[in-house]
Coordinates of C-alpha atoms in Angstrom, one line a residue:
K1 CA -30.1 43.5 55.8
A2 CA -32.0 46.8 56.3
R3 CA -31.9 48.3 59.7
A4 CA -32.8 51.6 61.4
I5 CA -29.7 53.6 62.1
A6 CA -30.8 57.3 62.4
G7 CA -33.7 59.6 62.8
D8 CA -36.8 58.0 64.4
V9 CA -35.3 54.6 65.1
E10 CA -38.5 53.3 66.8
L11 CA -40.4 54.2 63.6
G12 CA -37.8 52.4 61.6
H13 CA -38.3 49.3 63.7
R14 CA -42.0 49.5 63.2
L15 CA -41.7 49.8 59.5
L16 CA -39.3 46.8 59.3
D17 CA -41.8 44.7 61.4
E18 CA -44.6 45.6 59.0
L19 CA -42.5 44.7 56.0
A20 CA -41.4 41.3 57.4
P21 CA -44.5 39.4 56.2
W22 CA -43.9 40.6 52.7
L23 CA -40.2 39.5 52.8
Y24 CA -40.8 36.2 54.5
R25 CA -44.0 34.7 53.1
R26 CA -45.6 31.8 54.8
Y27 CA -47.3 30.5 51.7
L28 CA -45.4 30.9 48.5
M29 CA -47.4 31.7 45.4
R30 CA -46.3 30.5 42.0
A31 CA -44.8 33.9 41.3
D32 CA -42.8 33.7 44.5
I33 CA -41.4 30.3 43.6
S34 CA -40.6 31.6 40.1
G35 CA -38.7 34.5 41.6
L36 CA -36.8 32.3 44.0
I37 CA -35.9 29.9 41.1
A38 CA -34.8 32.8 39.0
L39 CA -32.6 34.0 41.9
K40 CA -31.2 30.4 42.1
R41 CA -30.4 30.4 38.4
R42 CA -28.7 33.8 38.6
I43 CA -26.5 32.5 41.5
E44 CA -25.6 29.4 39.5
R45 CA -24.9 31.3 36.3
H46 CA -22.7 33.7 38.2
A47 CA -20.8 30.7 39.7
A48 CA -20.4 29.0 36.3
T49 CA -19.1 32.2 34.8
T50 CA -16.6 33.0 37.5
E51 CA -15.6 29.3 37.9
R52 CA -13.9 29.3 34.5
K53 CA -11.2 31.7 35.8
S54 CA -10.5 29.5 38.8
R55 CA -10.7 25.9 37.5
S56 CA -7.1 25.9 36.3
G57 CA -5.1 23.2 38.1
E58 CA -2.2 25.7 38.6
L59 CA -2.3 27.4 41.9
G60 CA -1.1 30.6 40.2
G61 CA -4.5 30.8 38.6
I62 CA -5.9 32.1 41.8
R63 CA -3.9 35.3 41.4
G64 CA -6.0 38.1 40.0
S65 CA -9.3 36.5 41.0
N66 CA -11.9 38.4 42.9
L67 CA -12.4 37.5 46.6
K68 CA -15.9 38.9 46.7
L69 CA -17.4 38.1 43.2
G70 CA -15.3 35.2 42.2
F71 CA -16.0 31.4 42.3
G72 CA -16.8 30.4 45.8
G73 CA -16.2 33.9 47.1
I74 CA -17.7 36.1 49.7
R75 CA -20.7 37.1 47.6
D76 CA -21.5 33.4 46.8
I77 CA -21.8 32.7 50.5
E78 CA -23.8 35.8 51.3
Y79 CA -26.3 35.3 48.5
A80 CA -26.9 31.6 49.3
I81 CA -27.4 32.3 53.0
Q82 CA -29.8 35.1 52.3
F83 CA -31.6 32.8 49.8
L84 CA -32.0 30.2 52.6
Q85 CA -33.3 32.9 55.0
L86 CA -36.0 33.9 52.5
L87 CA -36.9 30.3 51.9
H88 CA -37.2 29.4 55.6
G89 CA -37.8 32.7 57.3
A90 CA -41.6 32.6 57.4
E91 CA -42.0 29.2 59.1
Q92 CA -38.8 29.6 61.1
P93 CA -38.4 33.4 62.0
E94 CA -35.4 32.5 64.2
V95 CA -33.3 32.3 61.0
R96 CA -33.7 36.0 60.3
A97 CA -30.5 37.9 61.0
P98 CA -28.8 40.7 59.1
A99 CA -25.2 39.5 59.7
T100 CA -23.9 36.6 57.6
L101 CA -22.1 34.7 60.4
E102 CA -25.1 35.0 62.8
A103 CA -27.4 33.9 60.0
I104 CA -25.2 30.8 59.3
D105 CA -25.4 29.9 63.0
R106 CA -29.2 30.4 63.2
L107 CA -29.7 28.3 60.0
Q108 CA -27.8 25.5 61.6
T109 CA -29.7 25.7 64.9
A110 CA -32.9 25.6 63.0
G111 CA -31.8 22.5 61.1
C112 CA -31.6 24.2 57.6
I113 CA -27.9 23.3 57.3
T114 CA -25.7 20.7 59.0
A115 CA -23.1 21.4 61.7
G116 CA -20.4 20.5 59.3
E117 CA -21.6 22.9 56.7
Q118 CA -21.9 25.6 59.3
A119 CA -18.3 25.0 60.5
L120 CA -16.8 25.2 57.0
L121 CA -18.9 28.2 55.9
E122 CA -18.0 30.2 59.0
E123 CA -14.3 29.3 58.8
N124 CA -14.1 30.0 55.1
Y125 CA -16.1 33.3 55.3
R126 CA -13.8 34.5 58.1
F127 CA -10.7 33.5 56.1
L128 CA -11.9 35.3 53.0
R129 CA -12.8 38.4 55.0
K130 CA -9.3 38.3 56.6
V131 CA -7.6 38.1 53.2
E132 CA -9.8 40.9 52.0
H133 CA -8.9 43.2 54.9
Y134 CA -5.1 42.5 54.5
L135 CA -5.5 43.2 50.7
Q136 CA -7.2 46.6 51.3
I137 CA -4.7 47.6 54.0
M138 CA -1.8 46.7 51.7
F139 CA -3.1 48.8 48.8
N140 CA -5.0 51.4 50.9
Q141 CA -8.1 51.1 48.8
Q142 CA -11.4 49.2 48.7
T143 CA -10.3 46.4 46.3
H144 CA -11.3 42.7 46.2
S145 CA -9.1 41.5 43.5
L146 CA -6.0 39.5 44.4
P147 CA -2.7 40.8 42.9
E148 CA -1.8 39.4 39.5
D149 CA 1.8 40.3 40.0
A150 CA 3.8 37.5 41.7
D151 CA 5.8 39.8 43.9
E152 CA 2.7 41.6 45.2
F153 CA 1.0 38.3 45.8
E154 CA 4.0 37.1 47.8
N155 CA 4.0 40.3 49.8
L156 CA 0.3 39.8 50.6
A157 CA 0.9 36.2 51.6
S158 CA 3.8 37.2 53.8
R159 CA 1.6 39.7 55.7
I160 CA -1.1 37.1 56.3
Q161 CA 1.2 34.2 57.3
T162 CA 1.9 33.7 61.0
T163 CA 4.9 31.5 60.4
E164 CA 8.4 32.4 59.3
A165 CA 7.9 31.0 55.8
S166 CA 9.7 32.4 52.8
P167 CA 7.6 34.7 50.5
V168 CA 7.5 32.0 47.9
D169 CA 6.3 29.3 50.4
A170 CA 3.8 31.8 51.9
A171 CA 2.4 32.5 48.5
H172 CA 2.1 28.8 47.7
S173 CA 0.4 28.1 51.0
L174 CA -2.1 31.0 50.5
S175 CA -2.9 29.9 47.0
E176 CA -3.6 26.3 48.2
K177 CA -5.8 27.5 51.0
L178 CA -7.8 29.9 48.7
V179 CA -8.3 27.2 46.0
E180 CA -9.5 24.7 48.6
C181 CA -11.6 27.3 50.5
T182 CA -13.5 28.4 47.3
R183 CA -14.0 24.9 46.1
Q184 CA -15.5 23.8 49.5
N185 CA -17.8 26.9 49.4
R186 CA -19.2 26.1 46.0
Q187 CA -19.6 22.4 46.8
I188 CA -21.6 23.2 49.9
L189 CA -23.6 26.0 48.3
D190 CA -24.4 23.9 45.2
H191 CA -25.7 21.2 47.5
L192 CA -27.8 23.6 49.5
L193 CA -29.4 25.2 46.4
H194 CA -30.1 21.8 44.9
N195 CA -31.8 20.6 48.1
A196 CA -33.8 23.8 48.4
F197 CA -35.6 23.0 45.1
A198 CA -35.5 19.2 45.2
N199 CA -39.3 19.1 45.0
H200 CA -39.8 21.8 42.4
D201 CA -38.3 20.1 39.3
A202 CA -41.7 19.9 37.7
D203 CA -42.4 23.6 38.4
E204 CA -39.0 24.6 37.0
Q205 CA -39.8 22.9 33.7
L206 CA -42.9 24.9 33.3
L207 CA -41.3 28.3 34.0

């Protein structure tokens, strides 16, 4: 995501151009594959840890969860998309993009993800960012944790809803959408990570 923003911007662009071959390697050495597999494992361990807080069948279990770091949250999407960019960026430089939504679009155009995966990831990423923005405006601070208090959660849901639903109905609707959104994200991302290393099972056993 590095970009030149001040000073000698032209020099910054030249530096990033020179670094590109180191970031996006055309031929992966064993150490590179080991590093990518280690990153994959960290993503999956993080997902497994945060999933335990969100797997409850009760919709109320979504309260208090973290929109950015939680199961199927914003960071899950960003890490997986950057992971795919590193994996495909050397052979397909068109997938290189600093912005997540643009990267998702480029990965679909390049055939690295399907149109269905693109549509769901874009919709869910926008939705999670929308909830995050409403949350931060509501509390006037940079927070990513949903309110644990039922009244505060209903207040947040009422701000987000565009219909004339009651606070309780709005909270139920928001909980349902968040649960479904994060589950969809993890299902897609687990699939993408598995496919990325479908041919490296033997290597992984040796690491």
